PDB file of C-alpha atoms in Angstrom:
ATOM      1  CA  UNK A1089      -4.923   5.916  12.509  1.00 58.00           C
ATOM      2  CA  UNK A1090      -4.507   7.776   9.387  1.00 60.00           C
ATOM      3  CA  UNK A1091      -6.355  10.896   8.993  1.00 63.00           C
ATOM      4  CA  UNK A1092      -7.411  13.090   6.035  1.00 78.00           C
ATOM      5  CA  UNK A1093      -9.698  10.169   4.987  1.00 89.00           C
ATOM      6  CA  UNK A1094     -12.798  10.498   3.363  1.00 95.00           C
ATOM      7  CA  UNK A1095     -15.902   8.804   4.336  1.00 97.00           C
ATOM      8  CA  UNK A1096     -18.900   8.330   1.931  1.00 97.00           C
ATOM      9  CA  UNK A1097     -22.561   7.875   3.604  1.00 97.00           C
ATOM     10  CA  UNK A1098     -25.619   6.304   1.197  1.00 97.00           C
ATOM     11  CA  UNK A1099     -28.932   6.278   2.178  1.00 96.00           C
ATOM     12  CA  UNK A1100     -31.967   7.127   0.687  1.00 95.00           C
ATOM     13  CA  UNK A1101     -34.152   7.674   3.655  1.00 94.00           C
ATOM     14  CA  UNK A1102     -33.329  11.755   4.789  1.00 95.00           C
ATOM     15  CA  UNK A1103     -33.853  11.154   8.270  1.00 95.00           C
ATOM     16  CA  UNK A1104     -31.379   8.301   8.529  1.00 95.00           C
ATOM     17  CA  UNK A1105     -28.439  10.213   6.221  1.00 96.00           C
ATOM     18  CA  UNK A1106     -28.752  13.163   8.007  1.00 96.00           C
ATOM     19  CA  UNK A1107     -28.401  11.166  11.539  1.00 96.00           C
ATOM     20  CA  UNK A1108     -25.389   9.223  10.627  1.00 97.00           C
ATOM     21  CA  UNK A1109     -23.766  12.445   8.734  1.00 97.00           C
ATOM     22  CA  UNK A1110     -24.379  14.748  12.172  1.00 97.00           C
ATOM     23  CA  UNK A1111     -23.132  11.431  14.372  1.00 97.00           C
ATOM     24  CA  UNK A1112     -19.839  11.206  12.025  1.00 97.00           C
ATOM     25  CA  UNK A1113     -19.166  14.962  11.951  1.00 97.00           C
ATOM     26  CA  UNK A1114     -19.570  15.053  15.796  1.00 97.00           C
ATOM     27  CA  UNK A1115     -16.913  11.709  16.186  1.00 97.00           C
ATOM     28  CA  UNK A1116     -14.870  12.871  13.566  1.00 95.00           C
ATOM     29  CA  UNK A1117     -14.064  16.612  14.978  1.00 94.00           C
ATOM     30  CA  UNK A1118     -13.020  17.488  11.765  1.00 93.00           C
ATOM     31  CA  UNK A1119     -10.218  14.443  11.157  1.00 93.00           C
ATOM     32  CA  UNK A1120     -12.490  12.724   8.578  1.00 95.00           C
ATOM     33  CA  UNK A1121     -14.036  14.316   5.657  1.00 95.00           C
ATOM     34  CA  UNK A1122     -17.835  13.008   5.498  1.00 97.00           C
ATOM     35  CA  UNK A1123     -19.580  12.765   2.470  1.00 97.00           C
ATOM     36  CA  UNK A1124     -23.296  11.718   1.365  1.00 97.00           C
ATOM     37  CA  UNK A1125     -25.207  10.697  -1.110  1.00 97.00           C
ATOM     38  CA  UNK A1126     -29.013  10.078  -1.760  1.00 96.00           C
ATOM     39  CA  UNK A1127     -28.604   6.699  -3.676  1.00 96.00           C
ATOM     40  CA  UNK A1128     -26.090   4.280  -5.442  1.00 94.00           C
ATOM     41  CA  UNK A1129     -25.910   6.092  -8.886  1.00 95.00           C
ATOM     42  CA  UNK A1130     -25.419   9.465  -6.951  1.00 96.00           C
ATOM     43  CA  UNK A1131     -22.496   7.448  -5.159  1.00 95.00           C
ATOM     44  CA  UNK A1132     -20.986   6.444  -7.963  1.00 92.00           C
ATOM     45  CA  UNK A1133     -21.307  10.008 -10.217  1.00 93.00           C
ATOM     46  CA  UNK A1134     -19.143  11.451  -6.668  1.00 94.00           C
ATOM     47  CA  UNK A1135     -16.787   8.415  -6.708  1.00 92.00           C
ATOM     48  CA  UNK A1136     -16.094   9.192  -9.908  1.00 89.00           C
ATOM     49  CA  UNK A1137     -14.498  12.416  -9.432  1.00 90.00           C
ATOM     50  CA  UNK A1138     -13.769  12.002  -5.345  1.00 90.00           C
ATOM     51  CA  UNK A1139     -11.537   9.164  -3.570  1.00 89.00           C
ATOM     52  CA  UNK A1140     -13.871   7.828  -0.635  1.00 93.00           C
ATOM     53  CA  UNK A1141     -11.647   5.587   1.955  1.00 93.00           C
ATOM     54  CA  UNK A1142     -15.088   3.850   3.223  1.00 95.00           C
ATOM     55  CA  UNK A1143     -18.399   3.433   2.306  1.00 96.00           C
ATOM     56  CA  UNK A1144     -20.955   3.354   4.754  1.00 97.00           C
ATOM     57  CA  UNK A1145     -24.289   2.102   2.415  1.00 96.00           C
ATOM     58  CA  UNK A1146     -27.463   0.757   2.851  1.00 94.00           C
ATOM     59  CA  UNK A1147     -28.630  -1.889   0.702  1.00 92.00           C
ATOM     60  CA  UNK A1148     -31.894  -1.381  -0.340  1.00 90.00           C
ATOM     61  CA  UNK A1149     -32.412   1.834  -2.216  1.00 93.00           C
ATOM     62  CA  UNK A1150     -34.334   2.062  -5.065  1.00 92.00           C
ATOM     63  CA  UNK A1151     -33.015   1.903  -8.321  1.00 91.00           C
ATOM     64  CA  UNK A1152     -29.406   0.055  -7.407  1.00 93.00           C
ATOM     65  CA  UNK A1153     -28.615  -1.575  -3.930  1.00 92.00           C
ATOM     66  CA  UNK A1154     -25.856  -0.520  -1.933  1.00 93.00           C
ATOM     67  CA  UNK A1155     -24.133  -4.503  -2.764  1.00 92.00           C
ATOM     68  CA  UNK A1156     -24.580  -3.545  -6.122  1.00 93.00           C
ATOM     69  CA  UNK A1157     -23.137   0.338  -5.547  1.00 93.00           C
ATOM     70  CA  UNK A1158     -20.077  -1.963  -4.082  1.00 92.00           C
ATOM     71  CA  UNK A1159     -19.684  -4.497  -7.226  1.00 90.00           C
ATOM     72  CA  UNK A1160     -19.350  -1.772  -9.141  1.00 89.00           C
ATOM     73  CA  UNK A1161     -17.114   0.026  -8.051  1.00 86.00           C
ATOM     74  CA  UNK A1162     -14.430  -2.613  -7.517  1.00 83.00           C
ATOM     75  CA  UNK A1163     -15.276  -3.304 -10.969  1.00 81.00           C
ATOM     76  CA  UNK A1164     -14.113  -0.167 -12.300  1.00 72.00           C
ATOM     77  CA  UNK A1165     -12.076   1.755 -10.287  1.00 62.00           C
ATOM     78  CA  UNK A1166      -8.891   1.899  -8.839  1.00 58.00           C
ATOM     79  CA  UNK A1167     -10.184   3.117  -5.585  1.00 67.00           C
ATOM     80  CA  UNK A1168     -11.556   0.905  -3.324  1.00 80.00           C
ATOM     81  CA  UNK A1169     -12.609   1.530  -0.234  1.00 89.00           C
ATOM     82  CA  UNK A1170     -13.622  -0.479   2.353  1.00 93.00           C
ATOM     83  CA  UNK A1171     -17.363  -0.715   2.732  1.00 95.00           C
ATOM     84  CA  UNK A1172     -19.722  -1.249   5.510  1.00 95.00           C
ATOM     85  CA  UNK A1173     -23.272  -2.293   4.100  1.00 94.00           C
ATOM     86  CA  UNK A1174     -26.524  -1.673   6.803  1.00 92.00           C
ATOM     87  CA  UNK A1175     -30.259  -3.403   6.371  1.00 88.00           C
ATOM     88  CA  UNK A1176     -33.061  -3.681   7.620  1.00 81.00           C
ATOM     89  CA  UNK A1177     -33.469  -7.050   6.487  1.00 74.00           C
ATOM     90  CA  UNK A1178     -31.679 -10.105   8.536  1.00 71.00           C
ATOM     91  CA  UNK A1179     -31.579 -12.090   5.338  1.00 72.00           C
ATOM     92  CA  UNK A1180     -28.886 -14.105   5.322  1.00 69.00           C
ATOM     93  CA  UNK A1181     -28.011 -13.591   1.774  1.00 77.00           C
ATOM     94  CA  UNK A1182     -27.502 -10.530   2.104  1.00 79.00           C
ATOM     95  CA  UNK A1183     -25.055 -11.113   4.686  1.00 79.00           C
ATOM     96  CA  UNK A1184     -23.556 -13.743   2.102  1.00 79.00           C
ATOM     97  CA  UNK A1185     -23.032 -11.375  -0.585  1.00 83.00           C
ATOM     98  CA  UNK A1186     -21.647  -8.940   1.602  1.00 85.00           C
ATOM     99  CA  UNK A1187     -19.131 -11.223   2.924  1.00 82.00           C
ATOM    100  CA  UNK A1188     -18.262 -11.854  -1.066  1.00 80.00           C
ATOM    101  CA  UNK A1189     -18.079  -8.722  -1.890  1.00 84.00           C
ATOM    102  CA  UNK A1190     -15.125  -8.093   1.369  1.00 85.00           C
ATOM    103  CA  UNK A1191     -17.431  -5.927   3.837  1.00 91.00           C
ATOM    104  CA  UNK A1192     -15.799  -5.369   6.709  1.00 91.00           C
ATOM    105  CA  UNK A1193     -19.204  -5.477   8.700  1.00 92.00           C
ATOM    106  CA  UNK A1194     -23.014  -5.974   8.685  1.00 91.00           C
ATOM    107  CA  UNK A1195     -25.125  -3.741  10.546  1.00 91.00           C
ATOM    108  CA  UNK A1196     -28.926  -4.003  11.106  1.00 89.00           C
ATOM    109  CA  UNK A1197     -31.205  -1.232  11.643  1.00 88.00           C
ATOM    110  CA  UNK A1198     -31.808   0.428  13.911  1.00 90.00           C
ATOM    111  CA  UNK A1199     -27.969   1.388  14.217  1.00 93.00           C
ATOM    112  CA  UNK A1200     -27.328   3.436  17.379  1.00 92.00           C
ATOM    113  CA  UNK A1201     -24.888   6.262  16.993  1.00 95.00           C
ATOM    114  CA  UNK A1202     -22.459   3.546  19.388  1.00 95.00           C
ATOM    115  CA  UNK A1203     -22.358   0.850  17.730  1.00 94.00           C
ATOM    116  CA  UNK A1204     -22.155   3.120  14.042  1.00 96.00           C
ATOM    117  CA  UNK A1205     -19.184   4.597  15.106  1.00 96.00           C
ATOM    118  CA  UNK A1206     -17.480   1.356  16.543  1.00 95.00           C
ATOM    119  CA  UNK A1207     -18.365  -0.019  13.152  1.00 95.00           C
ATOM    120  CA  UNK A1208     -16.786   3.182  11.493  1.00 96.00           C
ATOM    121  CA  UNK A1209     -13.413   2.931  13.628  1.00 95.00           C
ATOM    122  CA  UNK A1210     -13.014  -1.068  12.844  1.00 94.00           C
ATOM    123  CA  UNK A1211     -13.161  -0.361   9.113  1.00 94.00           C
ATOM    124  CA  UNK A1212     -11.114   2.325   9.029  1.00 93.00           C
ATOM    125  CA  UNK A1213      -8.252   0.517  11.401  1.00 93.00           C
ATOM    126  CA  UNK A1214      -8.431  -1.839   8.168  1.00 92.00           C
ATOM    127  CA  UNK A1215      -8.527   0.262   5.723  1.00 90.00           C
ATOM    128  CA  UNK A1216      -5.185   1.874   7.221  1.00 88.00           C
ATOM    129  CA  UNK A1217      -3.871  -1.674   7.504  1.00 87.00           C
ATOM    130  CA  UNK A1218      -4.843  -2.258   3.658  1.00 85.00           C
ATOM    131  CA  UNK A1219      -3.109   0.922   2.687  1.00 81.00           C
ATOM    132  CA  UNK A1220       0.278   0.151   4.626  1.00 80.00           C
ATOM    133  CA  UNK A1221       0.278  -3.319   2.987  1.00 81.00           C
ATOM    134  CA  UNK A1222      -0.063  -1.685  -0.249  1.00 79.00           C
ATOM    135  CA  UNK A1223       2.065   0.995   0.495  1.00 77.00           C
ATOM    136  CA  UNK A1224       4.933  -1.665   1.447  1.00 77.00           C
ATOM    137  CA  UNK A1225       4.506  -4.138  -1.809  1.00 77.00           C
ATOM    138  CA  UNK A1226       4.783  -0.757  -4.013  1.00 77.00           C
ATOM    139  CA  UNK A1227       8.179  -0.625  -2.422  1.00 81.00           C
ATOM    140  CA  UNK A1228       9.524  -3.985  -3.066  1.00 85.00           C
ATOM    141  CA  UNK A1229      11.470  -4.191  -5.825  1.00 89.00           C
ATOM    142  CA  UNK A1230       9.939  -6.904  -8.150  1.00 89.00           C
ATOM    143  CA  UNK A1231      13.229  -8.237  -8.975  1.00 90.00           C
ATOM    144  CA  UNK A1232      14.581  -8.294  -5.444  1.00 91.00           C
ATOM    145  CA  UNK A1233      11.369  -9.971  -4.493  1.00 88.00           C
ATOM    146  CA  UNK A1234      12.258 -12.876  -7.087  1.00 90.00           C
ATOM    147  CA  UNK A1235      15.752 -13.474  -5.838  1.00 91.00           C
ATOM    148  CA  UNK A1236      14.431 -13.336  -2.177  1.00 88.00           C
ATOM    149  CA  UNK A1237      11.859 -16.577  -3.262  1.00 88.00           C
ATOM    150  CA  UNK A1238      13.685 -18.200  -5.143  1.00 91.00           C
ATOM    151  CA  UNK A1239      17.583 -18.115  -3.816  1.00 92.00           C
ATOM    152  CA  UNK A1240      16.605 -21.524  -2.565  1.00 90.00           C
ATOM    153  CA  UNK A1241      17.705 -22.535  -5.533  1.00 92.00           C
ATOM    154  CA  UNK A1242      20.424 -21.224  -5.934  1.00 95.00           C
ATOM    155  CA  UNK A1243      24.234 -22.186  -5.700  1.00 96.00           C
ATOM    156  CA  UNK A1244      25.222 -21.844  -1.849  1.00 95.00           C
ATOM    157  CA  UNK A1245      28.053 -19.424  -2.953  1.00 96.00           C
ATOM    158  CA  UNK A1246      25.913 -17.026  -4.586  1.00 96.00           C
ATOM    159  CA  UNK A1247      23.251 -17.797  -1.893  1.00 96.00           C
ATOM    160  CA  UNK A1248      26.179 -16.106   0.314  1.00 96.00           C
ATOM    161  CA  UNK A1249      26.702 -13.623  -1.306  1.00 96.00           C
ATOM    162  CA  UNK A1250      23.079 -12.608  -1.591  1.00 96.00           C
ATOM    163  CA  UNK A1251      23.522 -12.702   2.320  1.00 95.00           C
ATOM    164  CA  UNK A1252      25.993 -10.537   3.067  1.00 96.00           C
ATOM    165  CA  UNK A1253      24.767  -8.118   0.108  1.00 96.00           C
ATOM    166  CA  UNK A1254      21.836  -7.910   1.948  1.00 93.00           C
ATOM    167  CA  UNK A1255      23.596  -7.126   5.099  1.00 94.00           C
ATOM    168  CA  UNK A1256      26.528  -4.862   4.046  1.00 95.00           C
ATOM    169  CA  UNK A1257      24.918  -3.092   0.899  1.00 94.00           C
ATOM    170  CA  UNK A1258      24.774   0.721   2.894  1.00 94.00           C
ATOM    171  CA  UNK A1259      28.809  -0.096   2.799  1.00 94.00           C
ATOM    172  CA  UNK A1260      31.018   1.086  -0.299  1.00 89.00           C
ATOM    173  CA  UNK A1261      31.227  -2.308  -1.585  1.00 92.00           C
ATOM    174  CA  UNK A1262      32.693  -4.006  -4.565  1.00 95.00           C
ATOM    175  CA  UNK A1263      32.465  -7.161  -6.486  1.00 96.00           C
ATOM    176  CA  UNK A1264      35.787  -7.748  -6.213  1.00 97.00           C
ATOM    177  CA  UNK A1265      35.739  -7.740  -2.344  1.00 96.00           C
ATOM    178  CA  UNK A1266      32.993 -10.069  -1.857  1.00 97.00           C
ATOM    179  CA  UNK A1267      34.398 -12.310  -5.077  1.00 97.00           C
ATOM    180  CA  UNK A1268      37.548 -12.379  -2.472  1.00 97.00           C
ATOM    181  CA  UNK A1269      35.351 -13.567   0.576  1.00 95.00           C
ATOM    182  CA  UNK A1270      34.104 -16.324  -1.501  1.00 96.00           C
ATOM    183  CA  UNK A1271      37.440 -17.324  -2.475  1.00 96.00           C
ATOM    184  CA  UNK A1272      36.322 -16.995  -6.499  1.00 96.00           C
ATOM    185  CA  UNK A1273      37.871 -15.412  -9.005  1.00 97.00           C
ATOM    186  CA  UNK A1274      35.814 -12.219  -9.450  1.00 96.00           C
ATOM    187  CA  UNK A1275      35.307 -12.997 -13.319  1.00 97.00           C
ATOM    188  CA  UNK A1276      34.059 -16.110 -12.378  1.00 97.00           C
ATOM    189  CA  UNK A1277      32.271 -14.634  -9.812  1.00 97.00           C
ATOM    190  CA  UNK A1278      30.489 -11.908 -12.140  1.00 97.00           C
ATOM    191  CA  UNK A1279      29.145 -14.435 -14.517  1.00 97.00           C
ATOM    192  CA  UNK A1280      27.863 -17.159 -11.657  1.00 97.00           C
ATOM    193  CA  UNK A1281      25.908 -14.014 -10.197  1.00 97.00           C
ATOM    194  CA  UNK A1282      24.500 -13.074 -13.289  1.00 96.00           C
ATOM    195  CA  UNK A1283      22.915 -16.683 -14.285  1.00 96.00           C
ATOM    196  CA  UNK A1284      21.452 -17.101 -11.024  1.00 96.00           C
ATOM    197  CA  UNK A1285      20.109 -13.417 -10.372  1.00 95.00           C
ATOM    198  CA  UNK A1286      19.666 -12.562 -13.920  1.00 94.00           C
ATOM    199  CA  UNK A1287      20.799  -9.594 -12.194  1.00 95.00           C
ATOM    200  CA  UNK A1288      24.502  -8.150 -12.610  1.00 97.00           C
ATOM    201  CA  UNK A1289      26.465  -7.475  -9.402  1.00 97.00           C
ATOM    202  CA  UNK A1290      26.001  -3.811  -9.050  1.00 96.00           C
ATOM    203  CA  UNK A1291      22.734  -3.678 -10.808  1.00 96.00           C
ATOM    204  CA  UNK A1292      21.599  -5.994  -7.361  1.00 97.00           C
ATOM    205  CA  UNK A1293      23.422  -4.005  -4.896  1.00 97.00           C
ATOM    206  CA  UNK A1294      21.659  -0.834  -6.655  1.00 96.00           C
ATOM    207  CA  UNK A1295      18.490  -2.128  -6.330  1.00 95.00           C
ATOM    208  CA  UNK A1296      18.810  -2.802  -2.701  1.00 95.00           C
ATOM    209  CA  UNK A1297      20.045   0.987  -1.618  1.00 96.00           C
ATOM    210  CA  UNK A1298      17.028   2.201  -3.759  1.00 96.00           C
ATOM    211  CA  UNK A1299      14.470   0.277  -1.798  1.00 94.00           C
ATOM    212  CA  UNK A1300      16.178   1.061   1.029  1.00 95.00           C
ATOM    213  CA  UNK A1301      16.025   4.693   0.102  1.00 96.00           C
ATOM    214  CA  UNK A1302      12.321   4.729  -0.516  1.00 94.00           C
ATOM    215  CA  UNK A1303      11.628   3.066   3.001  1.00 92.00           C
ATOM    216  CA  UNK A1304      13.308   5.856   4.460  1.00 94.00           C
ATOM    217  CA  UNK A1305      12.096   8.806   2.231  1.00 94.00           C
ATOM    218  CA  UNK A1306       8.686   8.061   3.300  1.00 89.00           C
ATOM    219  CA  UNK A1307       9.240   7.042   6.845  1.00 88.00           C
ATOM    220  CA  UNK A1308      11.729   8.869   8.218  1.00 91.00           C
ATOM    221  CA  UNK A1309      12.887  12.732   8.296  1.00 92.00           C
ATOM    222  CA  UNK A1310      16.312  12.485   7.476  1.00 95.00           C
ATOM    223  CA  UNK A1311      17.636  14.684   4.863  1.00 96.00           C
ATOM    224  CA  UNK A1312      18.628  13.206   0.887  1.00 97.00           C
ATOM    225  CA  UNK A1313      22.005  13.778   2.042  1.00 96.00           C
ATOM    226  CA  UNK A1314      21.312  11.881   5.157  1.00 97.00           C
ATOM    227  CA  UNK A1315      19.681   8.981   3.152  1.00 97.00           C
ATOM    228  CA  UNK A1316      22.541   8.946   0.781  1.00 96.00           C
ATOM    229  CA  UNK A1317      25.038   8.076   2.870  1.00 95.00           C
ATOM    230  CA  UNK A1318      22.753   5.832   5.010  1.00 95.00           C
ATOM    231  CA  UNK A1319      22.076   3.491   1.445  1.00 96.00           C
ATOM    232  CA  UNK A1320      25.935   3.696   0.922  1.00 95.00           C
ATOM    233  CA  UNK A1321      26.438   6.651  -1.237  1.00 95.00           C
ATOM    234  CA  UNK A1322      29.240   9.092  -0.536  1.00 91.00           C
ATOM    235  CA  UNK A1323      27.745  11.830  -2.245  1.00 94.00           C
ATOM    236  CA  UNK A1324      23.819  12.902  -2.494  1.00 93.00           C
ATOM    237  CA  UNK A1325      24.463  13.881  -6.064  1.00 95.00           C
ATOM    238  CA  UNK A1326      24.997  10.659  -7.144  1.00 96.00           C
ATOM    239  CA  UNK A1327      22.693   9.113  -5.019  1.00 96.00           C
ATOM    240  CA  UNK A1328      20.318  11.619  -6.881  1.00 96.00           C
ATOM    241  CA  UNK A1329      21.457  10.362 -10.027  1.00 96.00           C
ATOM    242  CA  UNK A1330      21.411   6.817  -9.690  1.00 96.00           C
ATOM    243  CA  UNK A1331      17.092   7.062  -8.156  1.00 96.00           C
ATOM    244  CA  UNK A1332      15.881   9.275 -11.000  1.00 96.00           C
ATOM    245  CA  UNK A1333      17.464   6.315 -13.168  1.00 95.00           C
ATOM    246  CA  UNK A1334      15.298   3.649 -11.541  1.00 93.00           C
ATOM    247  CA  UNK A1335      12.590   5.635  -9.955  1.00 92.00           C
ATOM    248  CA  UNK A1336      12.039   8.596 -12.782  1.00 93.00           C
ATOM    249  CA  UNK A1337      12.234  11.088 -10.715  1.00 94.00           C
ATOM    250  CA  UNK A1338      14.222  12.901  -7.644  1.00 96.00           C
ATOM    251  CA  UNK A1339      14.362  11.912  -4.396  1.00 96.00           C
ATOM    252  CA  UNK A1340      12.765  14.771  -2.774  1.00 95.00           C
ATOM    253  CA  UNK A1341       9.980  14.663  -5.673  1.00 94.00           C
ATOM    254  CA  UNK A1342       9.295  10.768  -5.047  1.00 92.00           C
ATOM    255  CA  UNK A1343       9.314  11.665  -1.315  1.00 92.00           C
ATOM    256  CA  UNK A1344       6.567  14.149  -1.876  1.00 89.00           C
ATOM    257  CA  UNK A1345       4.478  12.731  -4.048  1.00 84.00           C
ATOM    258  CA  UNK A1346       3.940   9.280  -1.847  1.00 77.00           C
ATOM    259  CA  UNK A1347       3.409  10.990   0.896  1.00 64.00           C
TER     260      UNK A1347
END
C-alpha cells in the first residue's frame, strides 16, 4: 500500500472527530497524514489548498452534507479522493446517493474503532488501485493506443510488422530490415506504413522505446544509461535527446517529478 497519503476526517460532532482522528493516528503510526475538519465548507476551504487521498465524512452536518461536500468536489477539482460517507440514519437513499456519487463504503453509527479502520484500509487498497490505473493510462502513448485497437484493420503485412516492432523495438532496427522480412520494397513499405499508422516508421518505433522508457524510469532503478540501451539506444545522449523531444523534459527530470 502506498504511503505518504493524506486522509481527511469531517464531522461536526467534537467527540466523534476527535475519536476517529486519535483511532487513525494510533493505526496509522505515522504512515498516513490525518486531517480534520469541523464541517463540509471547512473541508472544502482545506481541499482547496491540500490533496486529501480519502475522505472519511459524515453526512449530516449542518449547513452542507458530507454527499454534498463529495459532489462538489468531483465537480471542481482535479483531486478526487475516494470517500467513505458515515450516518446515523439507515435511509436507504442515502445509501443510494452514496453509491452514485462512487463511495467505496457506508458506515452506520456507532462505528467501532474495528470496523473504522477496516473501512479505512479497503478504501485506501482502492484508492492505490485507482492511482496505478491512472498512473499506467498516463503512460500509454495515445497514438500507440490507436494502432493497438485498431490494427485489426489493417493490411496483414503491416499488421506484421506492427508485431515484430513491438517485439524487437529495444534492437537497433531499421525500416529497411523489416521492409526485407516482408519481402517489400522499403519505399513501398514506408508509404503502406504511413496510411495505415498515420504514423511514419521511425516516428512508431520512437514512440514505443519512449513508453518503454517511462515504464522503467518510474519502476525500476536502473540508471538513464541503463534505460537507454535497454529501449535500443546506443548512447544515453541521444536517448536524452530524442525524450525531451516527446516528453519536454529529461529523463532524470520526468523520472523525478512522477515519482
Amino acid at each position: 500500500m502506498i504511503e505518504n497519503r493524506t486522509i481527511l476526517i469531517v464531522e461536526d460532532e467534537i467527540r466523534t472527530r476527535q475519536g476517529f482522528l486519535k483511532t487513525l493516528e494510533a493505526w496509522s503510526a505515522g504512515r498516513y497524514r490525518i486531517e480534520c475538519a469541523e464541517s463540509g465548507q471547512a473541508a472544502l476551504l482545506w481541499l482547496e489548498h491540500h490533496p486529501a487521498h480519502l475522505l472519511v465524512t459524515d453526512i449530516r452536518m449542518p449547513g452542507m452534507t458530507g454527499l454534498e461536500l463529495i459532489e462538489m468536489q468531483q465537480r471542481h477539482k482535479h483531486c478526487n479522493p475516494v470517500a467513505i460517507v458515515i450516518s446515523g440514519y439507515a435511509e436507504f437513499e442515502y445509501a443510494q446517493r452514496a453509491m452514485q456519487l462512487g463511495v467505496v463504503n457506508y458506515l452506520l453509527k456507532p462505528v467501532d474503532k474495528h470496523q473504522l479502520v477496516q473501512a479505512v484500509e479497503q478504501a485506501l487498497m482502492i484508492e492505490d488501485s485507482r492511482y496505478r490505473i491512472e498512473t499506467m493510462e498516463k503512460l500509454i502513448d495515445p497514438h500507440l493506443l490507436d494502432t493497438k485497437t485498431t490494427r485489426v484493420n489493417y493490411n496483414p503485412l503491416i499488421r506484421d510488422a506492427l508485431v515484430f516492432l513491438d517485439e524487437h523495438f529495444h534492437e537497433p532496427i531499421t525500416m529497411r530490415q523489416v521492409a526485407d522480412r516482408l519481402h517489400l520494397n522499403p519505399s513501398y513499405f514506408s508509404v503502406l506504413f504511413k496510411e495505415q499508422t498515420e504514423l511514419t516508421f521511425s516516428e512508431y518505433v520512437s514512440r514505443l522505446r519512449m513508453q518503454r522508457a517511462k515504464e522503467l524510469l518510474l519502476h525500476s532503478g536502473l540508471s538513464i544509461a541503463q534505460i537507454a540501451e535497454r529501449v535500443g539506444y546506443q548512447t544515453d545522449k541521444y536517448f536524452i535527446k530524442v525524450f525531451k523531444t516527446y516528453e519536454g523534459l529529461s529523463p532524470s527530470k520526468y523520472r523525478s517529478q512522477k515519482k
